[in-house]
Coordinates of C-alpha atoms and ligand atoms in Angstrom, one line a residue:
Chain A
M1409 CA -14.8 -18.0 28.4
T1410 CA -14.9 -15.0 26.1
N1411 CA -13.4 -12.8 28.8
Y1412 CA -10.3 -14.9 28.9
S1413 CA -9.9 -15.3 25.2
A1414 CA -8.3 -12.6 23.0
V1415 CA -9.5 -14.4 19.9
V1416 CA -12.5 -16.6 19.4
V1417 CA -13.1 -18.3 16.1
E1418 CA -16.3 -20.1 15.5
G1419 CA -17.1 -22.2 12.4
L1420 CA -14.8 -20.1 10.2
R1421 CA -14.9 -20.9 6.5
V1422 CA -12.9 -19.1 3.9
R1423 CA -12.8 -19.7 0.1
R1424 CA -9.9 -18.5 -1.9
G1425 CA -10.2 -18.7 -5.6
G1426 CA -12.8 -21.5 -5.4
P1427 CA -11.9 -24.2 -2.9
E1428 CA -12.5 -23.8 0.8
V1429 CA -9.1 -23.3 2.2
V1430 CA -10.3 -22.9 5.8
Q1431 CA -13.0 -25.4 6.6
D1432 CA -15.2 -25.0 9.7
V1433 CA -12.4 -24.0 12.1
S1434 CA -13.2 -23.2 15.7
F1435 CA -10.8 -22.4 18.6
A1436 CA -10.0 -19.7 21.2
V1437 CA -6.7 -18.1 22.0
P1438 CA -6.4 -17.4 25.7
T1439 CA -5.0 -13.9 26.6
R1440 CA -1.5 -13.4 27.8
T1441 CA -0.2 -16.5 26.1
V1442 CA 2.0 -17.5 23.2
T1443 CA -0.1 -19.7 20.9
G1444 CA 1.6 -21.5 18.0
L1445 CA -0.1 -22.1 14.7
L1446 CA 1.4 -25.0 13.0
G1447 CA 1.0 -26.8 9.8
P1448 CA 2.6 -27.5 6.4
S1449 CA 2.9 -24.8 3.8
G1450 CA -0.5 -24.2 2.1
C1451 CA -2.6 -25.5 5.0
G1452 CA -4.3 -22.1 5.5
K1453 CA -2.3 -20.5 8.4
T1454 CA -1.9 -17.2 6.6
T1455 CA -5.5 -17.2 5.5
L1456 CA -6.6 -17.8 9.1
M1457 CA -4.4 -15.0 10.4
R1458 CA -5.8 -12.6 7.7
A1459 CA -9.3 -13.5 8.9
I1460 CA -8.3 -12.6 12.5
V1461 CA -6.8 -9.2 11.6
G1462 CA -9.9 -8.6 9.5
V1463 CA -8.5 -8.3 6.0
Q1464 CA -9.8 -11.6 4.6
I1465 CA -13.2 -11.9 3.0
V1466 CA -14.7 -14.9 4.8
A1467 CA -17.4 -17.3 3.6
G1468 CA -18.9 -18.0 7.0
G1469 CA -18.5 -18.3 10.7
K1470 CA -17.6 -15.8 13.3
V1471 CA -14.3 -14.3 14.4
T1472 CA -14.2 -12.2 17.6
V1473 CA -11.1 -10.3 18.6
L1474 CA -10.7 -8.6 22.0
G1475 CA -14.5 -8.8 22.3
R1476 CA -15.3 -7.2 19.0
P1477 CA -15.9 -8.6 15.5
A1478 CA -12.7 -9.0 13.5
G1479 CA -11.9 -5.9 11.4
H1480 CA -13.7 -3.5 13.7
P1481 CA -12.3 0.0 13.4
K1482 CA -11.7 0.2 17.2
L1483 CA -9.3 -2.8 16.9
R1484 CA -7.0 -1.1 14.4
D1485 CA -4.5 0.2 17.0
K1486 CA -4.8 -2.8 19.2
I1487 CA -3.5 -5.5 16.8
G1488 CA 0.1 -5.8 15.6
Y1489 CA 0.2 -7.9 12.4
A1490 CA 3.4 -9.0 10.7
T1491 CA 2.6 -10.5 7.2
Q1492 CA 4.5 -13.5 6.0
N1493 CA 6.1 -11.5 3.1
P1494 CA 7.8 -8.6 4.7
A1495 CA 5.6 -5.5 4.3
T1496 CA 7.7 -2.4 4.5
Y1497 CA 8.9 0.2 2.0
G1498 CA 12.1 -1.0 0.3
D1499 CA 13.0 2.5 -0.7
L1500 CA 13.0 3.9 2.9
T1501 CA 15.5 3.3 5.6
V1502 CA 14.5 1.0 8.5
R1503 CA 14.1 4.1 10.7
E1504 CA 12.2 6.2 8.2
S1505 CA 9.8 3.3 7.5
L1506 CA 9.1 2.7 11.2
R1507 CA 8.6 6.4 11.8
Y1508 CA 5.9 6.4 9.2
F1509 CA 4.1 3.4 10.6
A1510 CA 4.5 4.9 14.1
S1511 CA 2.7 8.1 13.0
V1512 CA -0.1 6.1 11.4
L1513 CA -0.6 4.2 14.6
G1514 CA -0.3 7.4 16.7
A1515 CA 2.6 5.7 18.6
P1516 CA 5.2 7.9 20.4
A1517 CA 8.3 8.7 18.3
S1518 CA 10.5 7.0 20.9
D1519 CA 8.9 3.7 20.0
V1520 CA 10.9 3.6 16.8
D1521 CA 14.2 3.2 18.6
R1522 CA 12.7 0.8 21.1
V1523 CA 11.4 -1.6 18.4
I1524 CA 14.6 -1.3 16.4
S1525 CA 16.6 -2.6 19.4
E1526 CA 13.9 -5.3 20.2
V1527 CA 14.5 -6.9 16.8
G1528 CA 18.2 -6.3 16.9
L1529 CA 18.4 -4.0 13.9
E1530 CA 20.4 -1.1 15.4
P1531 CA 23.4 -1.5 13.0
E1532 CA 21.0 -1.4 10.0
A1533 CA 18.8 1.4 11.2
K1534 CA 20.0 3.8 8.6
Q1535 CA 20.1 1.3 5.7
L1536 CA 17.5 1.1 3.0
V1537 CA 15.1 -1.7 3.7
G1538 CA 15.4 -2.9 0.1
R1539 CA 19.2 -3.5 0.6
L1540 CA 18.8 -5.7 3.7
S1541 CA 19.2 -9.5 3.7
G1542 CA 16.0 -11.6 3.8
G1543 CA 16.2 -12.2 7.6
Q1544 CA 16.9 -8.5 8.3
H1545 CA 14.0 -7.5 6.1
S1546 CA 11.6 -9.7 7.9
R1547 CA 12.8 -8.3 11.2
A1548 CA 12.2 -4.8 9.9
S1549 CA 8.7 -5.9 9.1
L1550 CA 8.2 -7.6 12.5
A1551 CA 9.3 -4.3 14.2
V1552 CA 6.3 -2.6 12.7
A1553 CA 4.0 -5.0 14.5
L1554 CA 5.6 -4.1 17.8
L1555 CA 5.0 -0.3 17.5
G1556 CA 2.5 1.3 19.9
S1557 CA 1.0 -0.9 22.5
P1558 CA -0.8 -3.7 20.8
E1559 CA -2.9 -6.1 22.9
L1560 CA -2.7 -8.9 20.3
L1561 CA 0.2 -9.7 18.1
V1562 CA -0.4 -11.9 15.0
L1563 CA 2.9 -12.9 13.6
D1564 CA 3.1 -14.9 10.4
E1565 CA 6.3 -17.0 10.3
P1566 CA 8.3 -14.2 11.9
T1567 CA 11.5 -16.3 12.4
V1568 CA 12.0 -17.9 9.0
G1569 CA 15.5 -17.6 7.8
L1570 CA 17.0 -16.3 11.0
D1571 CA 20.1 -17.6 12.7
P1572 CA 19.4 -19.7 15.8
V1573 CA 20.7 -17.0 18.2
L1574 CA 18.4 -14.4 16.8
R1575 CA 15.5 -16.8 16.8
D1576 CA 16.1 -17.6 20.4
E1577 CA 16.2 -13.8 21.2
L1578 CA 13.0 -13.2 19.4
W1579 CA 11.2 -16.0 21.3
E1580 CA 12.5 -14.5 24.6
L1581 CA 11.0 -11.2 23.4
F1582 CA 7.7 -13.0 22.6
W1583 CA 7.6 -14.4 26.2
R1584 CA 8.4 -11.1 27.7
L1585 CA 5.6 -9.5 25.8
A1586 CA 3.2 -12.3 26.9
D1587 CA 4.3 -11.7 30.5
S1588 CA 3.5 -8.0 30.1
G1589 CA 0.0 -8.8 29.1
V1590 CA 0.1 -9.2 25.3
T1591 CA -1.5 -12.2 23.5
L1592 CA 0.6 -13.7 20.7
L1593 CA -0.5 -15.9 17.9
V1594 CA 2.6 -17.1 16.0
S1595 CA 2.7 -19.3 13.0
T1596 CA 5.6 -21.5 12.3
H1597 CA 6.5 -24.8 10.7
V1598 CA 9.5 -25.4 12.9
M1599 CA 8.9 -28.1 15.6
D1600 CA 11.4 -26.8 18.2
E1601 CA 9.5 -23.4 18.0
A1602 CA 6.3 -25.3 18.6
A1603 CA 7.7 -26.6 21.8
R1604 CA 8.2 -23.1 23.1
C1605 CA 4.5 -22.2 22.8
E1606 CA 2.0 -22.5 25.6
R1607 CA -0.7 -23.8 23.3
L1608 CA -0.6 -25.2 19.9
L1609 CA -3.1 -25.2 17.0
L1610 CA -2.3 -27.8 14.4
M1611 CA -3.8 -27.3 10.9
R1612 CA -3.8 -29.5 8.0
E1613 CA -5.5 -29.0 4.6
G1614 CA -7.7 -26.2 6.0
R1615 CA -8.9 -28.1 9.1
L1616 CA -7.9 -27.8 12.7
L1617 CA -6.5 -31.1 13.9
A1618 CA -5.5 -30.2 17.4
D1619 CA -5.8 -27.4 19.9
D1620 CA -3.9 -28.2 23.1
T1621 CA -0.7 -27.7 25.1
P1622 CA 2.5 -29.3 23.9
A1623 CA 2.6 -31.5 27.0
A1624 CA -0.9 -32.8 26.5
L1625 CA -0.2 -33.6 22.8
R1626 CA 2.9 -35.5 23.8
T1627 CA 1.0 -37.5 26.4
Q1628 CA -1.9 -38.2 24.1
S1629 CA 0.4 -39.8 21.5
G1630 CA 2.7 -41.4 24.0
S1631 CA 5.7 -39.8 22.3
E1632 CA 8.2 -37.3 23.7
D1633 CA 8.8 -36.0 20.3
L1634 CA 6.3 -33.3 19.0
E1635 CA 6.9 -34.3 15.4
Q1636 CA 5.9 -37.9 16.3
A1637 CA 3.0 -36.6 18.2
F1638 CA 1.8 -34.7 15.1
L1639 CA 2.2 -37.7 12.8
H1640 CA 0.2 -39.7 15.3
L1641 CA -2.6 -37.1 15.3
I1642 CA -2.6 -36.9 11.5
R1643 CA -2.9 -40.7 11.2
T1644 CA -5.7 -41.0 13.7
S1645 CA -7.6 -38.1 12.0
E1646 CA -7.3 -39.9 8.7
V1647 CA -8.6 -43.1 10.2
V1648 CA -11.6 -41.2 11.6
A1649 CA -12.3 -39.4 8.3
Chain B
M392 CA -9.8 12.0 7.8
N393 CA -6.8 12.5 10.1
A394 CA -4.4 15.4 9.3
T395 CA -1.5 13.9 11.1
I396 CA -1.7 10.6 9.1
T397 CA -2.3 12.4 5.8
W398 CA 0.7 14.6 6.4
A399 CA 2.9 11.6 7.6
T400 CA 1.9 9.8 4.3
A401 CA 2.8 12.8 2.2
R402 CA 6.2 13.1 4.0
R403 CA 6.7 9.3 3.6
V404 CA 6.1 9.5 -0.2
L405 CA 8.4 12.5 -0.6
T406 CA 11.1 10.7 1.5
Q407 CA 10.8 7.7 -0.8
L408 CA 11.3 10.0 -3.8
R409 CA 14.3 11.6 -2.1
H410 CA 16.0 8.2 -2.1
D411 CA 15.4 8.0 -5.8
P412 CA 17.0 11.2 -7.2
R413 CA 17.1 9.9 -10.7
T414 CA 13.3 9.7 -10.9
V415 CA 13.0 13.2 -9.4
A416 CA 15.5 14.6 -11.9
L417 CA 13.7 13.0 -14.8
M418 CA 10.3 14.3 -13.6
M419 CA 11.7 17.8 -13.3
L420 CA 13.7 18.0 -16.4
V421 CA 11.9 15.9 -19.0
P422 CA 9.0 18.3 -19.5
S423 CA 11.3 21.3 -19.8
L424 CA 13.6 19.5 -22.3
L425 CA 10.5 18.5 -24.4
M426 CA 9.4 22.2 -24.4
L427 CA 12.9 23.1 -25.7
L428 CA 12.7 20.3 -28.3
L429 CA 9.3 21.6 -29.5
R430 CA 10.4 25.2 -29.6
Y431 CA 13.1 24.2 -32.2
M432 CA 11.0 21.6 -33.9
F433 CA 8.4 24.3 -34.8
N434 CA 11.4 26.7 -35.2
S435 CA 9.1 29.6 -34.7
E436 CA 8.2 31.4 -31.5
Q437 CA 4.6 32.0 -32.7
A438 CA 3.9 28.3 -33.5
F439 CA 5.5 27.3 -30.3
S440 CA 3.4 29.8 -28.3
Q441 CA 0.3 28.2 -29.7
A442 CA 1.2 24.6 -28.8
A443 CA 3.0 25.3 -25.5
P444 CA -0.1 25.9 -23.2
A445 CA -1.6 22.5 -24.2
L446 CA 1.7 20.8 -23.6
L447 CA 1.9 22.3 -20.1
G448 CA -1.3 20.4 -19.5
V449 CA -0.4 17.2 -21.2
F450 CA 3.0 16.6 -19.6
P451 CA 2.0 16.7 -15.9
F452 CA -1.1 14.7 -16.6
L453 CA 0.8 12.0 -18.4
I454 CA 3.7 11.8 -15.9
M455 CA 1.6 11.8 -12.8
F456 CA -0.6 9.1 -14.3
L457 CA 2.4 6.8 -14.9
I458 CA 4.1 7.5 -11.6
T459 CA 0.9 7.1 -9.5
S460 CA -0.3 3.9 -11.2
I461 CA 3.1 2.3 -10.6
T462 CA 3.6 3.5 -7.0
T463 CA 0.2 2.5 -5.9
L464 CA 0.4 -0.8 -7.7
R465 CA 3.7 -1.4 -5.8
E466 CA 1.9 -0.6 -2.6
R467 CA -0.8 -3.1 -3.4
T468 CA 1.5 -5.9 -4.5
T469 CA 4.1 -5.6 -1.7
A470 CA 1.5 -6.0 1.1
T471 CA 2.2 -2.6 2.6
L472 CA -1.3 -1.7 1.6
E473 CA -2.7 -4.7 3.4
R474 CA -0.7 -3.8 6.5
L475 CA -1.9 -0.1 6.4
M476 CA -5.5 -1.4 6.0
T477 CA -5.2 -3.1 9.4
M478 CA -4.1 0.2 10.9
P479 CA -6.1 3.3 11.9
L480 CA -5.5 4.9 8.5
G481 CA -8.5 6.1 6.4
K482 CA -8.4 5.5 2.7
L483 CA -8.7 9.2 2.1
D484 CA -5.7 9.8 4.4
L485 CA -3.7 7.7 2.1
L486 CA -5.0 9.2 -1.1
F487 CA -4.7 12.8 0.1
G488 CA -1.2 12.1 1.4
Y489 CA -0.3 10.9 -2.1
A490 CA -2.1 13.9 -3.6
I491 CA -0.1 16.4 -1.5
A492 CA 3.3 14.8 -2.2
F493 CA 2.7 14.4 -6.0
G494 CA 1.0 17.8 -6.1
V495 CA 4.2 19.4 -4.7
L496 CA 6.2 17.7 -7.4
A497 CA 3.7 18.6 -10.1
T498 CA 3.9 22.2 -9.1
L499 CA 7.6 22.3 -9.3
Q500 CA 7.6 20.5 -12.6
V501 CA 5.1 22.8 -14.2
A502 CA 6.7 25.9 -12.7
L503 CA 10.1 24.9 -14.2
A504 CA 8.7 24.1 -17.7
A505 CA 6.5 27.2 -17.8
G506 CA 9.3 29.4 -16.4
I507 CA 11.7 28.2 -19.0
S508 CA 9.1 28.6 -21.8
V509 CA 8.3 32.1 -20.8
A510 CA 11.9 33.3 -20.1
W511 CA 13.7 31.7 -23.0
L512 CA 11.4 30.1 -25.5
G513 CA 9.1 33.1 -26.2
L514 CA 5.9 31.9 -24.7
D515 CA 3.6 34.9 -23.8
V516 CA 1.3 34.5 -20.9
E517 CA -1.3 37.3 -20.9
G518 CA -3.2 36.0 -17.9
S519 CA -1.9 35.2 -14.4
M520 CA 1.0 32.9 -14.1
W521 CA -0.5 31.6 -10.8
L522 CA -3.7 30.6 -12.6
L523 CA -1.6 28.8 -15.2
L524 CA 0.1 26.9 -12.4
L525 CA -3.2 26.1 -10.7
I526 CA -4.7 24.6 -13.8
A527 CA -1.6 22.6 -14.5
V528 CA -1.6 21.3 -10.9
L529 CA -5.3 20.4 -11.1
D530 CA -4.4 18.6 -14.3
A531 CA -1.6 16.7 -12.6
L532 CA -3.9 15.7 -9.8
L533 CA -6.4 14.5 -12.4
G534 CA -3.7 12.3 -13.9
M535 CA -2.7 11.1 -10.4
A536 CA -6.3 10.2 -9.5
L537 CA -6.8 8.3 -12.8
G538 CA -3.5 6.5 -12.3
L539 CA -4.6 5.4 -8.9
F540 CA -7.9 4.2 -10.2
V541 CA -6.5 2.1 -13.0
S542 CA -3.8 0.6 -10.7
A543 CA -6.7 -1.4 -9.2
F544 CA -7.1 -3.2 -12.6
A545 CA -3.4 -4.1 -13.1
R546 CA -1.6 -7.0 -11.5
T547 CA 1.9 -6.1 -12.7
E548 CA 3.8 -2.9 -13.5
F549 CA 3.9 -4.0 -17.1
Q550 CA 0.1 -4.1 -17.3
A551 CA -0.1 -0.7 -15.5
I552 CA 2.0 0.9 -18.2
Q553 CA -0.3 -0.6 -20.9
F554 CA -3.2 1.4 -19.5
M555 CA -1.5 4.6 -20.6
P556 CA -2.4 4.3 -24.3
I557 CA -6.0 3.5 -23.3
F558 CA -6.6 6.3 -20.7
V559 CA -4.1 9.0 -21.6
L560 CA -3.3 8.8 -25.3
P561 CA -6.9 9.4 -26.6
Q562 CA -7.2 12.4 -24.3
A563 CA -3.8 13.8 -25.4
L564 CA -4.7 13.3 -29.1
L565 CA -8.2 14.8 -28.9
C566 CA -7.6 17.7 -26.4
G567 CA -6.8 20.2 -29.1
L568 CA -3.0 19.9 -28.9
F569 CA -2.6 18.6 -32.5
V570 CA -5.8 19.9 -34.2
P571 CA -8.2 22.5 -32.7
R572 CA -11.1 20.5 -31.4
D573 CA -13.8 22.2 -33.6
Q574 CA -11.8 21.2 -36.7
M575 CA -11.8 17.5 -35.9
G576 CA -14.4 15.0 -37.2
S577 CA -17.7 15.7 -35.5
V578 CA -17.6 12.3 -33.7
L579 CA -14.2 13.0 -32.2
D580 CA -15.1 16.5 -31.4
W581 CA -18.2 15.2 -29.5
L582 CA -16.1 12.5 -27.8
S583 CA -13.5 15.1 -26.7
N584 CA -16.3 16.8 -24.7
F585 CA -16.2 13.8 -22.3
M586 CA -12.5 14.0 -21.8
P587 CA -11.4 16.2 -18.8
L588 CA -8.0 17.0 -20.4
S589 CA -9.9 18.9 -23.2
Y590 CA -11.1 21.4 -20.5
A591 CA -7.7 21.7 -18.9
V592 CA -6.1 22.5 -22.3
E593 CA -8.9 25.0 -23.1
A594 CA -8.3 26.7 -19.8
L595 CA -4.5 26.8 -20.3
N596 CA -5.0 28.3 -23.8
Q597 CA -7.3 30.9 -22.4
V598 CA -4.9 32.0 -19.6
T599 CA -2.0 32.3 -22.0
S600 CA -4.0 34.3 -24.6
S601 CA -6.0 36.7 -22.4
A602 CA -6.0 38.2 -19.0
E603 CA -9.7 37.9 -18.7
V604 CA -11.2 35.4 -16.3
D605 CA -14.5 34.6 -17.9
G606 CA -17.3 32.0 -17.3
T607 CA -15.7 29.5 -19.6
L608 CA -12.5 29.5 -17.7
V609 CA -14.2 29.1 -14.4
R610 CA -16.4 26.3 -15.8
D611 CA -13.2 24.6 -17.1
L612 CA -11.5 24.8 -13.8
I613 CA -14.6 23.3 -12.0
I614 CA -14.8 20.5 -14.5
V615 CA -11.1 19.6 -14.2
G616 CA -11.2 19.8 -10.4
G617 CA -14.5 17.9 -10.2
C618 CA -13.2 15.1 -12.5
A619 CA -10.1 14.8 -10.3
I620 CA -12.2 14.5 -7.2
V621 CA -14.5 11.9 -8.8
A622 CA -11.5 9.9 -10.0
L623 CA -10.0 10.1 -6.5
M624 CA -13.3 8.8 -5.0
L625 CA -13.4 6.0 -7.5
G626 CA -9.8 5.3 -6.6
A627 CA -10.8 5.2 -2.9
A628 CA -13.5 2.7 -3.7
T629 CA -10.8 0.4 -5.2
L630 CA -8.8 0.3 -1.9
R631 CA -10.4 -2.5 0.0
R632 CA -9.8 -3.3 3.7
R633 CA -10.9 -6.9 3.1
T634 CA -9.7 -8.8 0.1
P635 CA -10.4 -12.4 -1.2
Ligands
ADP20 N1 -4.6 -14.9 -3.1 C1 -5.0 -16.2 -3.2 N2 -5.9 -16.6 -4.1 C2 -6.2 -17.8 -4.2 N3 -5.8 -18.8 -3.4 C3 -4.9 -18.5 -2.5 C4 -4.4 -17.2 -2.3 N4 -3.6 -17.2 -1.3 C5 -3.5 -18.4 -0.8 N5 -4.3 -19.3 -1.6 C6 -4.5 -20.7 -1.3 O1 -5.0 -20.9 -0.1 C7 -4.5 -22.0 0.6 C8 -3.9 -21.6 1.9 O2 -2.9 -20.7 1.8 P1 -2.2 -20.0 3.0 O3 -3.2 -19.5 3.9 O4 -1.2 -19.0 2.4 O5 -1.4 -21.2 3.6 P2 -0.1 -21.2 4.6 O6 0.0 -19.9 5.2 O7 -0.4 -22.2 5.6 O8 1.1 -21.6 3.8 C9 -3.4 -22.5 -0.4 O9 -3.9 -23.7 -1.0 C10 -3.2 -21.4 -1.3 O10 -2.9 -22.0 -2.6
MG21 MG1 1.6 -18.6 5.1

């Protein structure tokens, strides 16, 4: 199984400021897929992603990424991570900021123009990041994650605040990347994005409620609508608990 | 340590500053303007000449402390640090990158203030001008390293600025700028022995008053440089790859 999983999480527990915000979560992310991480705001999506990229102090459990423990130095140029709050330098231009991150990653200089065009920021390439709109800023931050040749992309709500056309283009990009061999874990709380994932992880209040394909989730609940499927799942989990 | 990443970081910090010409202008001009102010406040070349060397130590120390504590705090709070920590960047690459960029600025700042003081305000430098610059730059790096260290204990820029009266003001008051250290109360004189700025000011006074490079001067240089390195290492320890 491990050979076919880019990420394996076993019994992960994370405490943030007291309460356990990730409680005994286990799952595996198969390679070369787009896996969606869904759940209401505050359910622990960002925390889980931070644990996978190795910047979160964890209270227990095991996270294995590309066959190594999360946070291993050898993983540092193999994972592209886009934080939920855009993490780029507001007082640099889009291109200057990408050039810096490219040097840090040891990525070729030509990558800068490639990723600018992948996220559709060519017209803004020479603008200061701090002067961009919210959606443009988050694309500038997403672009950083695409630099180099990451094997795993961990994208925390990368499409929030984007217009539908751009959102569609980015999802097409995600699929192209998956086809070329990259594994993607993308968090979202938009249902129609969930439908575009190959697998879905549903979280609620720090627990994993489901780990399945969208089709299986629909069948299980007997509803064509994913939103309904999730409501069904949440209700049954509450009955069990 | 990776030279490419260190250099890229230095270039990035300098580029950020290039987009903020007002800050650069203030950094460059304020120390020189203050020297001018002091020259006419004393209204005597001789009195100015006595205070000027210490000031050349205090200004870069103070300004670098402030700038670094705020820039690194910004890096911590805007998640760029978190992102860098997931990348193949060593903590020292980041710190030395900052040190190079701010070191360049500090050198220019001190060169301008010292140049103006010597050319127009009547400051006599008996020793080597290069040595004077070196001490002032070490001093600026010390301020930088301390600023970096304290930025770990501040959550907002407002708090970071409040650290200045705690970390910088006592050193500036007790370093011999206002009253020679051996004329202060014995407790304060004793305390000033533990403040690195005292040694920087002693060295600057020595370089301006004599051309001789004696043991005391060398010791002072080692102390200032050593403290800067210790503060930088403490600063490195506050950069964490994993956070709660
Ligand atoms: N820095 C922090 N310190 C303490 N608690 C935090 C911190 N960040 C997030 N939390 C808490 O952890 C829980 C999960 O947050 P998060 O992982 O950001 O959720 P999501 O990304 O799903 O919105 C929330 O209850 C949130 O309040
Ligand atoms: Mg989140």
